[in-house]
PDB file of N, CA and C in Angstrom:
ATOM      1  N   UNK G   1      57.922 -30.023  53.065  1.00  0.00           N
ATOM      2  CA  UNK G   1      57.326 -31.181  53.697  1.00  0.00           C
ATOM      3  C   UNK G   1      56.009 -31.481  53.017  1.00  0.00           C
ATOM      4  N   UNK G   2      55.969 -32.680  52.659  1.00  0.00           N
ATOM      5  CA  UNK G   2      54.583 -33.058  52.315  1.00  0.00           C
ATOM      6  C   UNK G   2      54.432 -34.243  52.762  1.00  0.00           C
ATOM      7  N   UNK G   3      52.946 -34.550  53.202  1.00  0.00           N
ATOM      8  CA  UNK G   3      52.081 -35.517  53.584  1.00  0.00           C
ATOM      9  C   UNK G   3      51.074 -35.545  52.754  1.00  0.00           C
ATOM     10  N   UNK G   4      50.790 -37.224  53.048  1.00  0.00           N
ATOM     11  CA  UNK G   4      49.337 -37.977  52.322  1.00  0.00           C
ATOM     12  C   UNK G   4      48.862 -39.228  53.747  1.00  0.00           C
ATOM     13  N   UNK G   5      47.762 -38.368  53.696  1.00  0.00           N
ATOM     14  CA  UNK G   5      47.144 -39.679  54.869  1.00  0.00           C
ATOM     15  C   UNK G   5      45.729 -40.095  55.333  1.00  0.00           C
ATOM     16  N   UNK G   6      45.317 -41.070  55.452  1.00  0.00           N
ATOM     17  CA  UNK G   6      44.066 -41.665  55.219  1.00  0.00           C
ATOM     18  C   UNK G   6      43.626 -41.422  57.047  1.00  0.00           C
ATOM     19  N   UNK G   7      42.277 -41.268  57.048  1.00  0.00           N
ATOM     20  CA  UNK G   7      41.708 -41.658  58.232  1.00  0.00           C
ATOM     21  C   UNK G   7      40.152 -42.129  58.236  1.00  0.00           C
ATOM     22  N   UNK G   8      39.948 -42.947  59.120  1.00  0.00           N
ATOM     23  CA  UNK G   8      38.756 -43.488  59.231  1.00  0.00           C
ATOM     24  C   UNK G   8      37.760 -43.767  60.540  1.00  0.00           C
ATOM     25  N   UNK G   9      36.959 -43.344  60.601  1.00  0.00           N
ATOM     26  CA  UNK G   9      36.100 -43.473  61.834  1.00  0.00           C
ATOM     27  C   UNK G   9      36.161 -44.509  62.513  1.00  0.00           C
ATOM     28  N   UNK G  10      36.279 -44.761  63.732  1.00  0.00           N
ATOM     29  CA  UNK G  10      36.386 -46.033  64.360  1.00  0.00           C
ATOM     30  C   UNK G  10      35.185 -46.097  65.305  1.00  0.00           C
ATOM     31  N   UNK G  11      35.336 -44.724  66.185  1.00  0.00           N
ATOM     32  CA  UNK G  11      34.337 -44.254  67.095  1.00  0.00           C
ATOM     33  C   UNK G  11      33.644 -42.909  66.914  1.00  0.00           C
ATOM     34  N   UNK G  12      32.387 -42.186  67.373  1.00  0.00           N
ATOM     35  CA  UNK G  12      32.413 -41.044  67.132  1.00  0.00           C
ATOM     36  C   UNK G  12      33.946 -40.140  67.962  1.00  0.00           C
ATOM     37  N   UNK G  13      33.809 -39.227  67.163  1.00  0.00           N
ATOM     38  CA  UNK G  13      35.049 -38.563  67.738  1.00  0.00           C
ATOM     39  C   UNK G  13      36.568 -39.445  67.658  1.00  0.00           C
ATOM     40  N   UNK G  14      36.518 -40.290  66.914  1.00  0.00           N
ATOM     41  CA  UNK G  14      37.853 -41.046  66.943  1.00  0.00           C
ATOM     42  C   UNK G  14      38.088 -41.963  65.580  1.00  0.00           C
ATOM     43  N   UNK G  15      39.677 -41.559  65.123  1.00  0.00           N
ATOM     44  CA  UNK G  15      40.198 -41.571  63.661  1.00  0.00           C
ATOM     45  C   UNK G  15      41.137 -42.959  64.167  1.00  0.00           C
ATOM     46  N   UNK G  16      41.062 -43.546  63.272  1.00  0.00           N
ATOM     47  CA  UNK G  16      42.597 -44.471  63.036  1.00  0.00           C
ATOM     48  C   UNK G  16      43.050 -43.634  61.147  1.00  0.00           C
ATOM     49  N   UNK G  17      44.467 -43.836  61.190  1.00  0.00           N
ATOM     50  CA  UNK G  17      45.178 -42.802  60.640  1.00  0.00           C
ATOM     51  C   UNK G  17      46.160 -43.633  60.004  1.00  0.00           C
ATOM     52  N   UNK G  18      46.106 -43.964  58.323  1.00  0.00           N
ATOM     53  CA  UNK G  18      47.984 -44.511  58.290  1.00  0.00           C
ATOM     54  C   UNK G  18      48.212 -43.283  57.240  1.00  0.00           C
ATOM     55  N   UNK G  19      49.909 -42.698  57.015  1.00  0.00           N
ATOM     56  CA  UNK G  19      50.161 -41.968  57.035  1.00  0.00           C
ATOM     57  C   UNK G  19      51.750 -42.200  56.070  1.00  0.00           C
ATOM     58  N   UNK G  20      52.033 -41.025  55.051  1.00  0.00           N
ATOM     59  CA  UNK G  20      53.184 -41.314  54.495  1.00  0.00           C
ATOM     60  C   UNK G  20      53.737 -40.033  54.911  1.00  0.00           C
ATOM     61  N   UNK G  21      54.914 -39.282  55.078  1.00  0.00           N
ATOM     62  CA  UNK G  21      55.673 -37.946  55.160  1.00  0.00           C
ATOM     63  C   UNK G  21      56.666 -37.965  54.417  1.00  0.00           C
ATOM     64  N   UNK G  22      57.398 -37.156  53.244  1.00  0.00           N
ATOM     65  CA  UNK G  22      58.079 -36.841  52.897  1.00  0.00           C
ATOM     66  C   UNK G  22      58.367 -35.002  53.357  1.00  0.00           C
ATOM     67  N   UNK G  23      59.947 -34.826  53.266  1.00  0.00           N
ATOM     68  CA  UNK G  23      60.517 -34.091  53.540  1.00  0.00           C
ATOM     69  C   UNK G  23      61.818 -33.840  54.678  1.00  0.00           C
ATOM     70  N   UNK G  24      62.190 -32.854  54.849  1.00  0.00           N
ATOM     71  CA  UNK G  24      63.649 -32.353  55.157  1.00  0.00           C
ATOM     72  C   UNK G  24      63.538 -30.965  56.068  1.00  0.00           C
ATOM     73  N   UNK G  25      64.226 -30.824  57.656  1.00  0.00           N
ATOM     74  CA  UNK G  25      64.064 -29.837  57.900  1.00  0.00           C
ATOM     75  C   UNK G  25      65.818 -29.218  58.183  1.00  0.00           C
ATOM     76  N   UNK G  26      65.987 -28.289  57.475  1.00  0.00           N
ATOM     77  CA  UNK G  26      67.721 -27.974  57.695  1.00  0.00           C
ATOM     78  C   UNK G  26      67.990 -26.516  56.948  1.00  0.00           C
ATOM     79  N   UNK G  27      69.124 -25.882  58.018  1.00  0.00           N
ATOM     80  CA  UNK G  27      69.098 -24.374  57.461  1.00  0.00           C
ATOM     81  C   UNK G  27      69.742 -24.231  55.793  1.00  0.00           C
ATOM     82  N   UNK G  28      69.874 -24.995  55.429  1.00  0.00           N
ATOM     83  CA  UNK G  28      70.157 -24.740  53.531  1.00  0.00           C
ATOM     84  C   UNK G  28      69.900 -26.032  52.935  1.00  0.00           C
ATOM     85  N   UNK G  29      69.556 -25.893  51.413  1.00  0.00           N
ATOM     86  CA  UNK G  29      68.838 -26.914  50.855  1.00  0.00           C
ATOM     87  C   UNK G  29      69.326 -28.147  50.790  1.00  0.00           C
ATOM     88  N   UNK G  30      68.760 -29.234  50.248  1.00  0.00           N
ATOM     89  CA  UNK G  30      69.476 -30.184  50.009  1.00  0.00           C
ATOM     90  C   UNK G  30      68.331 -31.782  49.226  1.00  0.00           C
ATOM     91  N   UNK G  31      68.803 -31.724  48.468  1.00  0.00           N
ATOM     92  CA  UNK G  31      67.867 -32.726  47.558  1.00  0.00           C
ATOM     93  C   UNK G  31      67.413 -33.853  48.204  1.00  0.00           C
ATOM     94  N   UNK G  32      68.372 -34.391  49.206  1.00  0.00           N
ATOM     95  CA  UNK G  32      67.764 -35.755  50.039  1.00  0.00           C
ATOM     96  C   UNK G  32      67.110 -35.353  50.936  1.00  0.00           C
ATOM     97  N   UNK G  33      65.506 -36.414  50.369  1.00  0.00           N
ATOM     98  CA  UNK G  33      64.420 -36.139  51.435  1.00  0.00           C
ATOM     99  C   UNK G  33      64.060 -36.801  52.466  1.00  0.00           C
ATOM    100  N   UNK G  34      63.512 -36.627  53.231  1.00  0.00           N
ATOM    101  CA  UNK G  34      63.156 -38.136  53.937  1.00  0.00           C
ATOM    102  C   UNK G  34      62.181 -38.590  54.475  1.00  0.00           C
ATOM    103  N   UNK G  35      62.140 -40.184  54.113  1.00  0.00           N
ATOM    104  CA  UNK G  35      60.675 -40.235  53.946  1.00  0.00           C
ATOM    105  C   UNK G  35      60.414 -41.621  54.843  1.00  0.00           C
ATOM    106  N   UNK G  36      58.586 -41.240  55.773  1.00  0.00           N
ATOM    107  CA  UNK G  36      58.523 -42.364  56.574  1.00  0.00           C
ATOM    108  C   UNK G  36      57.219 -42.578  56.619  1.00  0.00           C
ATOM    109  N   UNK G  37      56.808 -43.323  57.181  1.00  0.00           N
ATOM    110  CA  UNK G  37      55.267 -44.181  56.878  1.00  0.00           C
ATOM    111  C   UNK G  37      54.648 -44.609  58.296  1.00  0.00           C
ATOM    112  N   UNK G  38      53.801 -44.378  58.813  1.00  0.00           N
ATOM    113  CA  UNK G  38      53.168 -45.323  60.281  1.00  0.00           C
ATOM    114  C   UNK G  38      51.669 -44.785  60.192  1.00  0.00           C
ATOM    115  N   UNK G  39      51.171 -45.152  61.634  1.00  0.00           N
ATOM    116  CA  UNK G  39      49.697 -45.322  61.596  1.00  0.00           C
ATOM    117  C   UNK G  39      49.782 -43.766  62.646  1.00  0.00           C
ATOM    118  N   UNK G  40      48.651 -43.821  63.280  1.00  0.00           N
ATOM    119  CA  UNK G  40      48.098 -42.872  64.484  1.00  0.00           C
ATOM    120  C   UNK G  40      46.530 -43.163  64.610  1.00  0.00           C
ATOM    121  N   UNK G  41      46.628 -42.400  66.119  1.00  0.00           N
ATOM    122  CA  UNK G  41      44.933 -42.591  66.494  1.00  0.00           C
ATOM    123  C   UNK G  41      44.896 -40.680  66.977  1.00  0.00           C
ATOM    124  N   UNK G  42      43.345 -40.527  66.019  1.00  0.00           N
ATOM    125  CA  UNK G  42      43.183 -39.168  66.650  1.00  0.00           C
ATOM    126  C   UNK G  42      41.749 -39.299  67.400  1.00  0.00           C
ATOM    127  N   UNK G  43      41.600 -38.259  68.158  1.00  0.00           N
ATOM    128  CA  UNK G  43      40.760 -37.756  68.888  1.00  0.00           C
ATOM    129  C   UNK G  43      39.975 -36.663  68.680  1.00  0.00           C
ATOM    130  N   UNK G  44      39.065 -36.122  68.005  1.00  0.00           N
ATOM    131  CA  UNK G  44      38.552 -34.698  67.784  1.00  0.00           C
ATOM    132  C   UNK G  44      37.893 -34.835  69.041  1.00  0.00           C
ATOM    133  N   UNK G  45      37.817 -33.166  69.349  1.00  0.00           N
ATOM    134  CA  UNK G  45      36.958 -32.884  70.259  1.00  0.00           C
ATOM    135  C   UNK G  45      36.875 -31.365  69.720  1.00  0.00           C
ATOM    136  N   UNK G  46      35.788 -30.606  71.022  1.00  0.00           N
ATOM    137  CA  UNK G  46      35.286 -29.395  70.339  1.00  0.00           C
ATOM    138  C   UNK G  46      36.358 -28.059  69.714  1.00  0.00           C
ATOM    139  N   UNK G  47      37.264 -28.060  70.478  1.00  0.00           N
ATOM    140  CA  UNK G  47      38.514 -26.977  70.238  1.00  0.00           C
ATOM    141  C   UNK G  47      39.922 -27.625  69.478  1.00  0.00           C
ATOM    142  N   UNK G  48      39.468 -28.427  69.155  1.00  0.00           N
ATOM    143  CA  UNK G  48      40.976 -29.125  68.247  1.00  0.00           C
ATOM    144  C   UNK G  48      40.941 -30.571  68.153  1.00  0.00           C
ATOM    145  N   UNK G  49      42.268 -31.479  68.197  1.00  0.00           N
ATOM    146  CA  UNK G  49      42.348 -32.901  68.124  1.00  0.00           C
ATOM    147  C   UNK G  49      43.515 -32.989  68.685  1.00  0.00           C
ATOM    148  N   UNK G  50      43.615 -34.338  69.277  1.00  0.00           N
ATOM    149  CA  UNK G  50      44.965 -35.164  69.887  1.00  0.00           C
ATOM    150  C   UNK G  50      45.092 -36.155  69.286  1.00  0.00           C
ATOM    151  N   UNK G  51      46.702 -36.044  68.416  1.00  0.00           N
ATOM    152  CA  UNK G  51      47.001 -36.956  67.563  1.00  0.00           C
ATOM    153  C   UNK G  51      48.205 -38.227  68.255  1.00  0.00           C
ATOM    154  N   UNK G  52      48.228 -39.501  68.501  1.00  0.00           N
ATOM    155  CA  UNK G  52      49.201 -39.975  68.832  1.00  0.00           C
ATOM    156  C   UNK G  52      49.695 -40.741  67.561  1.00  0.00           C
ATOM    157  N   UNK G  53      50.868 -40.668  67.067  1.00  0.00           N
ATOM    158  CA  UNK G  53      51.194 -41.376  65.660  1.00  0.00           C
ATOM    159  C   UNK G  53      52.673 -42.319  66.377  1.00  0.00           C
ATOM    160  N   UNK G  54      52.764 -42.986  65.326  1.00  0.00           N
ATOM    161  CA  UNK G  54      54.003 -44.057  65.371  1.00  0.00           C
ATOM    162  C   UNK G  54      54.388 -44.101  64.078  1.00  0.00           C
ATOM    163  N   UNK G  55      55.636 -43.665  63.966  1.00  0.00           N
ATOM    164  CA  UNK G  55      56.276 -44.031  62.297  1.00  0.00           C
ATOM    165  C   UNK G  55      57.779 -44.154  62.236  1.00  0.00           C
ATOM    166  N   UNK G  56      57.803 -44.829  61.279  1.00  0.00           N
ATOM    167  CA  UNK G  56      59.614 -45.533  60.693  1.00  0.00           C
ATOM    168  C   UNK G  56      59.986 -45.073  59.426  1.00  0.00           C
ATOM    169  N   UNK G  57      61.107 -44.966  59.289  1.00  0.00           N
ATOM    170  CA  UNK G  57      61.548 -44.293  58.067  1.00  0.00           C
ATOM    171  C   UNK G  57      61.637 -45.367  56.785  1.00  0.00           C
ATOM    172  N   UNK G  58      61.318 -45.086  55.899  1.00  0.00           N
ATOM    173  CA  UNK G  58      61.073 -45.900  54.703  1.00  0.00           C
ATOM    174  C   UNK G  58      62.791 -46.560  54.313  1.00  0.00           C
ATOM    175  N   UNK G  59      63.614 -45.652  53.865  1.00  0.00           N
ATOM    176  CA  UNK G  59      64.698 -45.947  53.115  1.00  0.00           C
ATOM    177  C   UNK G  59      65.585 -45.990  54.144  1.00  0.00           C
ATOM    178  N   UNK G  60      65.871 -44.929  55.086  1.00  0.00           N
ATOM    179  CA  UNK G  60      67.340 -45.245  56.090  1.00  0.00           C
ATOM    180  C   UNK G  60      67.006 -45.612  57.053  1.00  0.00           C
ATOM    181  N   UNK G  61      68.350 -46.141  57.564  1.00  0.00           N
ATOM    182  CA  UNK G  61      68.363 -46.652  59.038  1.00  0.00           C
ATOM    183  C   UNK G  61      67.645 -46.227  60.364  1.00  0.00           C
ATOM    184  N   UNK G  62      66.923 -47.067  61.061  1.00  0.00           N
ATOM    185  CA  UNK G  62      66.188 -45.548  62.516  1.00  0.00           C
ATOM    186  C   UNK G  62      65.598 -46.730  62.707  1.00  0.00           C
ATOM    187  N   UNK G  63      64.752 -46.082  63.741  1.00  0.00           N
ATOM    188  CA  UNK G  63      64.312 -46.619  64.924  1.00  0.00           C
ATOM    189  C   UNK G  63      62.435 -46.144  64.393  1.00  0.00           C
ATOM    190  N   UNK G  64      62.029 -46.639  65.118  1.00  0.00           N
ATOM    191  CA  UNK G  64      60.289 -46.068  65.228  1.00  0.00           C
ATOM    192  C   UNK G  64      60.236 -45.037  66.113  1.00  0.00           C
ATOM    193  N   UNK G  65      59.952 -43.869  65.935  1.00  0.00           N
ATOM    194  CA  UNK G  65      59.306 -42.549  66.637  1.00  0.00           C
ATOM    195  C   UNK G  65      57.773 -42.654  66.964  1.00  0.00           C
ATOM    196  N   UNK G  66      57.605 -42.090  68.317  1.00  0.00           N
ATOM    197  CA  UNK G  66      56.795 -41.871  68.885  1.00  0.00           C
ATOM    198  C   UNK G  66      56.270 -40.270  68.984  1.00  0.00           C
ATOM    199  N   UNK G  67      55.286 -40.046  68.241  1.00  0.00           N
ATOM    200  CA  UNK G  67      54.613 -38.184  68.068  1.00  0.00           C
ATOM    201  C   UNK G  67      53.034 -38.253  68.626  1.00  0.00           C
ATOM    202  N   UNK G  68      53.248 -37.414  69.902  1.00  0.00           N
ATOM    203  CA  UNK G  68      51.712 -36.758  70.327  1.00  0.00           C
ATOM    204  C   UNK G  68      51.997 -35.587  69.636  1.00  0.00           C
ATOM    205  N   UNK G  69      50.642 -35.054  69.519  1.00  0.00           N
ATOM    206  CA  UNK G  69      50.013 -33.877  69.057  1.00  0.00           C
ATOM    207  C   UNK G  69      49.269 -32.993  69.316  1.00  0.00           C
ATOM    208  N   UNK G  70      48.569 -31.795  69.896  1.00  0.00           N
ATOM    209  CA  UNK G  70      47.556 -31.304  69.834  1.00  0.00           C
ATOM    210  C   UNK G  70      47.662 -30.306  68.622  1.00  0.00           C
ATOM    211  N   UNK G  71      45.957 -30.139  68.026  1.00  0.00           N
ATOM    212  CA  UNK G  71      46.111 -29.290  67.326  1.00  0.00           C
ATOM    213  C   UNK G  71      44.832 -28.152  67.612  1.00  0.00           C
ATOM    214  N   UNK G  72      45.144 -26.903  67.384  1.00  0.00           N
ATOM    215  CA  UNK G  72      44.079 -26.578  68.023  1.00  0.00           C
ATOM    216  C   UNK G  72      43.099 -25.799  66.849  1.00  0.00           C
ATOM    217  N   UNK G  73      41.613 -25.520  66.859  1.00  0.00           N
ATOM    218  CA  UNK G  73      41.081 -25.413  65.599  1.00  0.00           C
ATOM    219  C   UNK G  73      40.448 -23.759  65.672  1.00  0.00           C
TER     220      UNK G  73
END
């Protein structure tokens, strides 16, 4: 899996986020990757961040996904 993604201060403590993902999660290999693109808004605070993102898949068929997050630091 790899990611590339921009963020920028909006507020203290608060990111706007656009975002590319490539990759594949499956028990044996396989050359097709897959790859999708959307925004998110994060939140830092003192013990981690809350990420809410929205993204669509670049090349195949789908729908837009909806991903919260915590991460903790």
């Amino acid at each position: 899996l790899s990611s590339l993604s921009i963020l920028r201060a909006i507020k203290p403590h608060w990111y706007a986020s656009a975002f590319v993902d490539v990759g594949n999660v499956s028990s044996h290999f396989t050359r097709h990757l897959k790859k999708s693109a959307g925004l998110g808004l994060v939140w830092q605070f003192p013990v981690g961040s809350a990420r809410l993102s929205i993204a669509h898949p670049i090349h195949d068929q789908g729908s837009w996904r909806l991903h919260l997050s915590f991460i903790q630091t």
